[in-house]
mmCIF file of C-alpha atoms in Angstrom:
data_model
loop_
_atom_site.group_PDB
_atom_site.id
_atom_site.type_symbol
_atom_site.label_atom_id
_atom_site.label_comp_id
_atom_site.label_asym_id
_atom_site.label_seq_id
_atom_site.Cartn_x
_atom_site.Cartn_y
_atom_site.Cartn_z
ATOM 1 C CA MET A 36 -19.549 7.513 -4.280
ATOM 2 C CA ALA A 37 -17.802 4.509 -4.986
ATOM 3 C CA PHE A 38 -19.629 2.274 -1.826
ATOM 4 C CA ILE A 39 -15.961 0.505 -1.336
ATOM 5 C CA THR A 40 -12.141 2.968 -1.919
ATOM 6 C CA GLU A 41 -9.515 1.106 -3.319
ATOM 7 C CA GLU A 42 -7.118 1.671 0.776
ATOM 8 C CA GLN A 43 -10.202 -1.285 1.861
ATOM 9 C CA ILE A 44 -9.963 -3.616 -1.151
ATOM 10 C CA GLN A 45 -5.500 -3.490 0.353
ATOM 11 C CA LYS A 46 -7.398 -3.801 3.351
ATOM 12 C CA TYR A 47 -9.545 -7.425 2.790
ATOM 13 C CA ARG A 48 -6.276 -8.586 0.472
ATOM 14 C CA GLN A 49 -3.989 -8.286 3.646
ATOM 15 C CA ASP A 50 -6.352 -9.105 6.896
ATOM 16 C CA GLY A 51 -9.359 -11.491 4.285
ATOM 17 C CA TYR A 52 -11.994 -10.072 5.786
ATOM 18 C CA LEU A 53 -13.222 -5.989 5.493
ATOM 19 C CA VAL A 54 -15.927 -4.583 7.385
ATOM 20 C CA LEU A 55 -18.059 -2.288 5.592
ATOM 21 C CA GLU A 56 -20.571 -0.325 7.918
ATOM 22 C CA GLY A 57 -23.215 0.727 6.419
ATOM 23 C CA PHE A 58 -24.566 -1.079 3.528
ATOM 24 C CA LEU A 59 -28.050 -1.552 4.359
ATOM 25 C CA ASN A 60 -29.805 1.525 5.638
ATOM 26 C CA PRO A 61 -32.547 0.227 8.578
ATOM 27 C CA GLU A 62 -35.393 0.433 6.390
ATOM 28 C CA GLU A 63 -33.441 -2.139 3.969
ATOM 29 C CA CYS A 64 -32.675 -4.730 7.133
ATOM 30 C CA ASP A 65 -36.298 -4.720 9.005
ATOM 31 C CA ALA A 66 -37.414 -5.914 5.071
ATOM 32 C CA LEU A 67 -35.623 -8.663 5.582
ATOM 33 C CA ARG A 68 -36.162 -9.348 8.320
ATOM 34 C CA GLU A 69 -40.184 -8.942 7.906
ATOM 35 C CA ARG A 70 -39.772 -10.838 5.396
ATOM 36 C CA MET A 71 -38.335 -13.966 6.876
ATOM 37 C CA ALA A 72 -40.517 -13.973 9.994
ATOM 38 C CA VAL A 73 -43.595 -14.142 7.107
ATOM 39 C CA ILE A 74 -41.795 -17.059 6.118
ATOM 40 C CA VAL A 75 -40.766 -18.644 9.723
ATOM 41 C CA GLU A 76 -43.959 -18.357 10.863
ATOM 42 C CA ARG A 77 -45.273 -20.499 6.968
ATOM 43 C CA MET A 78 -42.516 -23.010 8.243
ATOM 44 C CA ASP A 79 -43.453 -26.673 7.721
ATOM 45 C CA VAL A 80 -40.619 -29.119 8.737
ATOM 46 C CA PRO A 81 -41.268 -32.917 9.238
ATOM 47 C CA LEU A 82 -40.669 -33.961 12.751
ATOM 48 C CA HIS A 83 -37.629 -36.861 11.238
ATOM 49 C CA CYS A 84 -35.749 -33.547 10.046
ATOM 50 C CA ARG A 85 -36.169 -31.640 12.676
ATOM 51 C CA THR A 86 -32.368 -31.299 12.627
ATOM 52 C CA GLU A 87 -30.782 -28.981 15.134
ATOM 53 C CA PHE A 88 -27.233 -26.631 13.176
ATOM 54 C CA SER A 89 -24.118 -26.961 14.693
ATOM 55 C CA THR A 90 -20.530 -26.263 13.080
ATOM 56 C CA GLU A 91 -19.109 -29.807 13.750
ATOM 57 C CA GLN A 92 -21.523 -31.019 10.968
ATOM 58 C CA GLU A 93 -21.048 -35.505 12.185
ATOM 59 C CA GLU A 94 -24.254 -33.400 15.814
ATOM 60 C CA GLN A 95 -26.070 -32.456 12.827
ATOM 61 C CA LEU A 96 -26.658 -35.105 10.743
ATOM 62 C CA LYS A 97 -26.793 -37.360 13.713
ATOM 63 C CA THR A 98 -29.596 -39.189 11.309
ATOM 64 C CA GLN A 99 -30.184 -40.180 7.536
ATOM 65 C CA GLY A 100 -33.256 -38.550 7.562
ATOM 66 C CA SER A 101 -32.096 -34.914 9.275
ATOM 67 C CA ALA A 102 -28.927 -36.014 6.701
ATOM 68 C CA ASP A 103 -30.640 -35.998 3.621
ATOM 69 C CA TYR A 104 -32.478 -33.284 4.874
ATOM 70 C CA PHE A 105 -29.851 -31.011 4.953
ATOM 71 C CA MET A 106 -27.688 -32.720 2.269
ATOM 72 C CA SER A 107 -30.009 -31.455 -0.204
ATOM 73 C CA SER A 108 -31.439 -28.373 0.676
ATOM 74 C CA GLY A 109 -28.822 -26.758 -1.517
ATOM 75 C CA ASP A 110 -31.914 -25.496 -3.820
ATOM 76 C CA LYS A 111 -34.434 -25.059 -1.071
ATOM 77 C CA VAL A 112 -34.760 -23.121 1.836
ATOM 78 C CA ARG A 113 -35.112 -25.622 4.616
ATOM 79 C CA PHE A 114 -34.570 -24.889 8.499
ATOM 80 C CA PHE A 115 -31.893 -26.065 10.853
ATOM 81 C CA PHE A 116 -32.307 -25.444 14.077
ATOM 82 C CA GLU A 117 -30.902 -24.952 18.143
ATOM 83 C CA LYS A 118 -30.076 -27.610 20.272
ATOM 84 C CA GLY A 119 -32.789 -28.057 23.389
ATOM 85 C CA VAL A 120 -35.766 -26.362 21.545
ATOM 86 C CA PHE A 121 -38.051 -30.253 21.012
ATOM 87 C CA ASP A 122 -38.463 -32.828 23.025
ATOM 88 C CA SER A 123 -38.232 -35.571 22.324
ATOM 89 C CA GLN A 124 -41.871 -36.272 19.845
ATOM 90 C CA GLY A 125 -39.380 -33.393 18.326
ATOM 91 C CA ASN A 126 -42.043 -30.958 19.515
ATOM 92 C CA PHE A 127 -41.290 -27.282 20.328
ATOM 93 C CA LEU A 128 -40.273 -26.398 23.436
ATOM 94 C CA VAL A 129 -39.915 -22.438 22.946
ATOM 95 C CA PRO A 130 -42.009 -20.627 20.675
ATOM 96 C CA ARG A 131 -40.946 -21.670 17.122
ATOM 97 C CA GLU A 132 -39.871 -17.834 15.791
ATOM 98 C CA ARG A 133 -36.847 -18.633 18.758
ATOM 99 C CA SER A 134 -35.645 -22.133 17.801
ATOM 100 C CA VAL A 135 -34.137 -21.404 14.520
ATOM 101 C CA ASN A 136 -30.771 -21.586 14.794
ATOM 102 C CA LYS A 137 -30.821 -20.287 10.732
ATOM 103 C CA ILE A 138 -32.381 -20.643 7.233
ATOM 104 C CA GLY A 139 -30.693 -21.978 3.872
ATOM 105 C CA HIS A 140 -29.418 -22.535 1.207
ATOM 106 C CA ALA A 141 -31.298 -20.885 -1.185
ATOM 107 C CA LEU A 142 -33.328 -18.089 -1.274
ATOM 108 C CA HIS A 143 -30.834 -16.321 -3.097
ATOM 109 C CA ALA A 144 -33.390 -17.589 -5.543
ATOM 110 C CA TYR A 145 -37.092 -18.261 -4.431
ATOM 111 C CA GLU A 146 -36.865 -14.795 -1.555
ATOM 112 C CA PRO A 147 -37.410 -12.046 -3.817
ATOM 113 C CA VAL A 148 -35.901 -9.355 -1.221
ATOM 114 C CA PHE A 149 -33.074 -11.694 -0.712
ATOM 115 C CA LYS A 150 -31.856 -11.774 -4.299
ATOM 116 C CA ASN A 151 -32.442 -8.237 -4.695
ATOM 117 C CA VAL A 152 -30.163 -7.640 -1.694
ATOM 118 C CA THR A 153 -27.930 -10.323 -3.453
ATOM 119 C CA HIS A 154 -27.134 -9.025 -6.327
ATOM 120 C CA SER A 155 -27.563 -5.175 -5.997
ATOM 121 C CA PRO A 156 -24.889 -2.276 -7.205
ATOM 122 C CA LYS A 157 -22.761 -2.552 -3.644
ATOM 123 C CA VAL A 158 -22.868 -6.158 -4.290
ATOM 124 C CA GLN A 159 -21.715 -6.220 -8.291
ATOM 125 C CA GLU A 160 -19.730 -3.066 -7.232
ATOM 126 C CA PHE A 161 -17.376 -4.739 -4.818
ATOM 127 C CA SER A 162 -16.970 -7.673 -6.347
ATOM 128 C CA ARG A 163 -15.663 -6.146 -9.508
ATOM 129 C CA LYS A 164 -12.456 -4.144 -7.715
ATOM 130 C CA LEU A 165 -11.939 -7.105 -6.728
ATOM 131 C CA ASP A 166 -11.351 -8.773 -9.805
ATOM 132 C CA PHE A 167 -13.986 -11.119 -9.972
ATOM 133 C CA LYS A 168 -14.799 -11.747 -13.636
ATOM 134 C CA GLN A 169 -17.329 -14.449 -13.826
ATOM 135 C CA PRO A 170 -19.482 -14.876 -9.803
ATOM 136 C CA VAL A 171 -21.731 -17.523 -9.257
ATOM 137 C CA VAL A 172 -24.137 -17.690 -6.331
ATOM 138 C CA VAL A 173 -23.577 -20.559 -4.107
ATOM 139 C CA GLN A 174 -26.042 -20.707 -1.479
ATOM 140 C CA SER A 175 -27.406 -17.638 1.127
ATOM 141 C CA MET A 176 -28.158 -18.131 5.360
ATOM 142 C CA TYR A 177 -29.854 -16.269 7.240
ATOM 143 C CA ILE A 178 -28.830 -16.984 10.218
ATOM 144 C CA PHE A 179 -30.758 -16.182 13.846
ATOM 145 C CA LYS A 180 -28.275 -15.980 16.454
ATOM 146 C CA GLN A 181 -30.855 -16.761 19.286
ATOM 147 C CA PRO A 182 -31.047 -14.857 22.355
ATOM 148 C CA GLY A 183 -29.426 -16.815 25.214
ATOM 149 C CA ILE A 184 -29.549 -19.513 23.428
ATOM 150 C CA GLY A 185 -27.745 -19.085 19.875
ATOM 151 C CA GLY A 186 -24.729 -21.271 19.374
ATOM 152 C CA GLU A 187 -20.852 -20.623 19.729
ATOM 153 C CA VAL A 188 -19.439 -21.450 15.898
ATOM 154 C CA THR A 189 -16.535 -22.723 16.715
ATOM 155 C CA PRO A 190 -12.640 -21.417 14.546
ATOM 156 C CA HIS A 191 -13.003 -22.458 10.952
ATOM 157 C CA GLN A 192 -12.721 -21.536 7.574
ATOM 158 C CA ASP A 193 -14.857 -21.386 4.693
ATOM 159 C CA ALA A 194 -12.893 -23.135 2.328
ATOM 160 C CA THR A 195 -13.442 -27.036 4.276
ATOM 161 C CA PHE A 196 -16.772 -26.752 2.866
ATOM 162 C CA LEU A 197 -16.745 -24.813 0.212
ATOM 163 C CA TYR A 198 -13.587 -26.473 -1.427
ATOM 164 C CA THR A 199 -12.262 -25.073 -5.146
ATOM 165 C CA GLU A 200 -9.082 -25.330 -6.766
ATOM 166 C CA PRO A 201 -7.048 -23.607 -6.872
ATOM 167 C CA LEU A 202 -8.163 -22.086 -3.789
ATOM 168 C CA GLY A 203 -8.682 -18.740 -2.766
ATOM 169 C CA ARG A 204 -12.653 -18.125 -4.398
ATOM 170 C CA VAL A 205 -15.202 -17.632 -2.547
ATOM 171 C CA MET A 206 -15.888 -15.353 -0.512
ATOM 172 C CA GLY A 207 -18.599 -14.766 2.354
ATOM 173 C CA VAL A 208 -21.011 -11.488 2.281
ATOM 174 C CA TRP A 209 -22.003 -11.237 5.810
ATOM 175 C CA ILE A 210 -24.628 -8.222 6.759
ATOM 176 C CA ALA A 211 -25.714 -7.164 10.295
ATOM 177 C CA LEU A 212 -30.149 -6.821 9.859
ATOM 178 C CA GLU A 213 -29.649 -5.469 13.852
ATOM 179 C CA ASP A 214 -26.115 -4.434 15.897
ATOM 180 C CA ALA A 215 -22.996 -7.540 16.468
ATOM 181 C CA THR A 216 -21.608 -6.247 19.027
ATOM 182 C CA GLU A 217 -19.451 -8.876 21.464
ATOM 183 C CA ASP A 218 -21.941 -9.500 23.833
ATOM 184 C CA ASN A 219 -24.915 -11.190 20.860
ATOM 185 C CA GLY A 220 -21.754 -12.587 19.172
ATOM 186 C CA CYS A 221 -20.178 -10.864 16.667
ATOM 187 C CA LEU A 222 -16.931 -12.224 14.703
ATOM 188 C CA TRP A 223 -13.600 -12.644 15.704
ATOM 189 C CA PHE A 224 -10.745 -13.203 13.054
ATOM 190 C CA ILE A 225 -7.371 -13.675 12.735
ATOM 191 C CA PRO A 226 -6.016 -11.867 10.620
ATOM 192 C CA GLY A 227 -3.660 -12.738 7.556
ATOM 193 C CA SER A 228 -5.013 -16.461 8.535
ATOM 194 C CA HIS A 229 -6.334 -16.779 4.939
ATOM 195 C CA LYS A 230 -2.447 -16.974 3.438
ATOM 196 C CA THR A 231 -1.612 -20.036 4.540
ATOM 197 C CA GLY A 232 -4.116 -22.565 3.030
ATOM 198 C CA ILE A 233 -6.260 -24.762 4.842
ATOM 199 C CA THR A 234 -6.010 -28.454 6.752
ATOM 200 C CA ARG A 235 -8.808 -29.623 6.204
ATOM 201 C CA ARG A 236 -12.316 -30.788 4.415
ATOM 202 C CA MET A 237 -15.539 -31.662 4.397
ATOM 203 C CA VAL A 238 -16.648 -34.086 1.474
ATOM 204 C CA ARG A 239 -19.429 -35.854 0.509
ATOM 205 C CA ALA A 240 -19.226 -39.547 2.522
ATOM 206 C CA PRO A 241 -18.988 -42.509 -0.635
ATOM 207 C CA GLU A 242 -22.621 -43.273 -2.082
ATOM 208 C CA GLY A 243 -25.078 -45.578 0.066
ATOM 209 C CA THR A 244 -22.451 -44.828 2.739
ATOM 210 C CA PHE A 245 -23.911 -43.095 6.437
ATOM 211 C CA PRO A 246 -23.531 -40.877 7.636
ATOM 212 C CA ARG A 247 -23.312 -38.694 4.578
ATOM 213 C CA THR A 248 -19.846 -36.347 5.266
ATOM 214 C CA GLN A 249 -16.713 -37.043 6.663
ATOM 215 C CA PHE A 250 -13.830 -34.529 6.669
ATOM 216 C CA ILE A 251 -9.918 -34.945 5.900
ATOM 217 C CA GLY A 252 -7.165 -33.565 8.008
ATOM 218 C CA SER A 253 -7.587 -31.745 11.086
ATOM 219 C CA GLU A 254 -8.107 -28.268 11.868
ATOM 220 C CA ARG A 255 -5.599 -25.929 13.349
ATOM 221 C CA THR A 256 -5.529 -25.220 17.155
ATOM 222 C CA TYR A 257 -5.209 -21.555 17.475
ATOM 223 C CA ALA A 258 -4.762 -19.137 20.211
ATOM 224 C CA ASP A 259 -7.628 -16.596 21.637
ATOM 225 C CA GLU A 260 -4.779 -14.613 21.818
ATOM 226 C CA LYS A 261 -4.849 -14.231 17.554
ATOM 227 C CA PHE A 262 -8.460 -13.745 17.290
ATOM 228 C CA VAL A 263 -9.682 -9.768 16.695
ATOM 229 C CA THR A 264 -12.680 -9.326 16.903
ATOM 230 C CA ALA A 265 -14.879 -7.056 14.752
ATOM 231 C CA PRO A 266 -18.148 -5.608 16.044
ATOM 232 C CA VAL A 267 -20.299 -4.611 13.232
ATOM 233 C CA LYS A 268 -23.111 -1.596 13.343
ATOM 234 C CA LYS A 269 -27.064 -2.285 11.872
ATOM 235 C CA GLY A 270 -26.764 -2.727 7.695
ATOM 236 C CA GLY A 271 -22.994 -3.441 8.530
ATOM 237 C CA LEU A 272 -21.028 -5.710 6.061
ATOM 238 C CA ILE A 273 -18.650 -7.777 6.237
ATOM 239 C CA LEU A 274 -15.657 -9.445 3.236
ATOM 240 C CA ILE A 275 -15.200 -13.108 4.785
ATOM 241 C CA HIS A 276 -11.698 -14.128 2.477
ATOM 242 C CA GLY A 277 -13.168 -18.708 2.028
ATOM 243 C CA GLU A 278 -9.398 -19.336 4.371
ATOM 244 C CA VAL A 279 -9.978 -16.857 6.402
ATOM 245 C CA VAL A 280 -10.253 -18.552 10.339
ATOM 246 C CA HIS A 281 -13.289 -16.939 12.675
ATOM 247 C CA ARG A 282 -15.587 -17.513 15.034
ATOM 248 C CA SER A 283 -18.113 -15.854 17.183
ATOM 249 C CA ALA A 284 -19.271 -16.665 20.890
ATOM 250 C CA MET A 285 -22.103 -18.450 21.669
ATOM 251 C CA ASN A 286 -25.086 -14.980 22.608
ATOM 252 C CA SER A 287 -25.609 -15.058 26.041
ATOM 253 C CA SER A 288 -27.360 -11.827 25.715
ATOM 254 C CA ASN A 289 -31.505 -10.949 25.646
ATOM 255 C CA HIS A 290 -30.430 -9.475 21.665
ATOM 256 C CA SER A 291 -30.912 -11.559 18.691
ATOM 257 C CA ARG A 292 -28.631 -11.544 15.788
ATOM 258 C CA HIS A 293 -29.578 -11.757 12.807
ATOM 259 C CA VAL A 294 -27.281 -11.849 9.249
ATOM 260 C CA TYR A 295 -28.089 -12.234 5.835
ATOM 261 C CA THR A 296 -25.575 -14.247 4.869
ATOM 262 C CA PHE A 297 -24.333 -15.686 1.572
ATOM 263 C CA HIS A 298 -20.984 -17.372 -0.479
ATOM 264 C CA ILE A 299 -19.548 -16.491 -4.199
ATOM 265 C CA MET A 300 -17.074 -17.882 -6.105
ATOM 266 C CA GLU A 301 -15.279 -16.799 -8.955
ATOM 267 C CA SER A 302 -16.271 -19.200 -11.374
ATOM 268 C CA GLU A 303 -13.591 -18.506 -13.756
ATOM 269 C CA ASN A 304 -11.122 -20.928 -14.527
ATOM 270 C CA THR A 305 -12.140 -22.725 -11.080
ATOM 271 C CA ARG A 306 -12.857 -25.988 -11.125
ATOM 272 C CA TRP A 307 -15.757 -25.984 -7.609
ATOM 273 C CA SER A 308 -15.274 -29.846 -5.931
ATOM 274 C CA ALA A 309 -17.497 -32.503 -6.997
ATOM 275 C CA GLU A 310 -16.719 -33.872 -2.694
ATOM 276 C CA ASN A 311 -19.051 -30.542 -1.542
ATOM 277 C CA TRP A 312 -21.645 -31.294 0.010
ATOM 278 C CA LEU A 313 -23.478 -28.223 -1.604
ATOM 279 C CA GLN A 314 -23.791 -28.881 -5.302
ATOM 280 C CA PRO A 315 -25.663 -26.817 -8.640
ATOM 281 C CA THR A 316 -28.029 -29.296 -9.710
ATOM 282 C CA GLN A 317 -30.308 -28.551 -12.589
ATOM 283 C CA GLU A 318 -33.026 -26.725 -11.143
ATOM 284 C CA LEU A 319 -31.264 -24.519 -9.930
ATOM 285 C CA PRO A 320 -27.112 -24.030 -11.372
ATOM 286 C CA PHE A 321 -25.254 -21.400 -9.319
ATOM 287 C CA PRO A 322 -26.141 -17.932 -10.795
ATOM 288 C CA SER A 323 -24.408 -15.677 -12.342
ATOM 289 C CA LEU A 324 -24.073 -12.266 -9.666
ATOM 290 C CA TYR A 325 -23.749 -9.700 -12.195
ATOM 291 C CA THR A 326 -27.443 -10.397 -13.935
#
């Protein structure tokens, strides 16, 4: 039985996102969470790299050390933290497992349980049905959305940070490892907003300058009433077009909202911008989704 129908494909193309329940079973979700618990328990982050994460990159890249830590994370597994979890010396103020905002950006390459999900037959199936001929995996992240402190993600388009020519060649795959609800920070979308292009890009700054990135253009202002909520059950998946506007609120609940997410790009007749913060490396070229 096909995991995705033609009707659902058309809805994705119309809205710019699609909720697909039942991608993973509960045991598969728990296996990812259990492996992540081990990774967090073993994490060793230098004091100068204990970086609080914000989608506003100016906040994240405050110091040269944290900037380097972020900019060189595309082919590594690195840790980014919620605000207010360290004292002035960089010591944890909360249990370390409650401190992390996200881990990225190469879980798909170095962690077998995440790699298997990324390259699973279901992912390959819907990619083929969406006409991805030569898709590659460009990055992956595990997002925690910690209870009570999981930060707000402001309205944005992924193509702002993962720019291609032509546009429309990047898709996010967002897998809920716990129920994602309005209370704990599920995603919200503006349906159809992927058809209006982008007005802002984050690019690498000239070599030797600091901060290491800068924005070109500015984000549009979006009316709250345009956003539609997209709750999803544990094991469900959301496909996210690279240009659709989306956001999530702060998690003010007592329940976390763990997610594994990755981005794929159609590499056929596509140019990945050399100005993107994320670049393939000799150690880790963008791997093919279909192998």
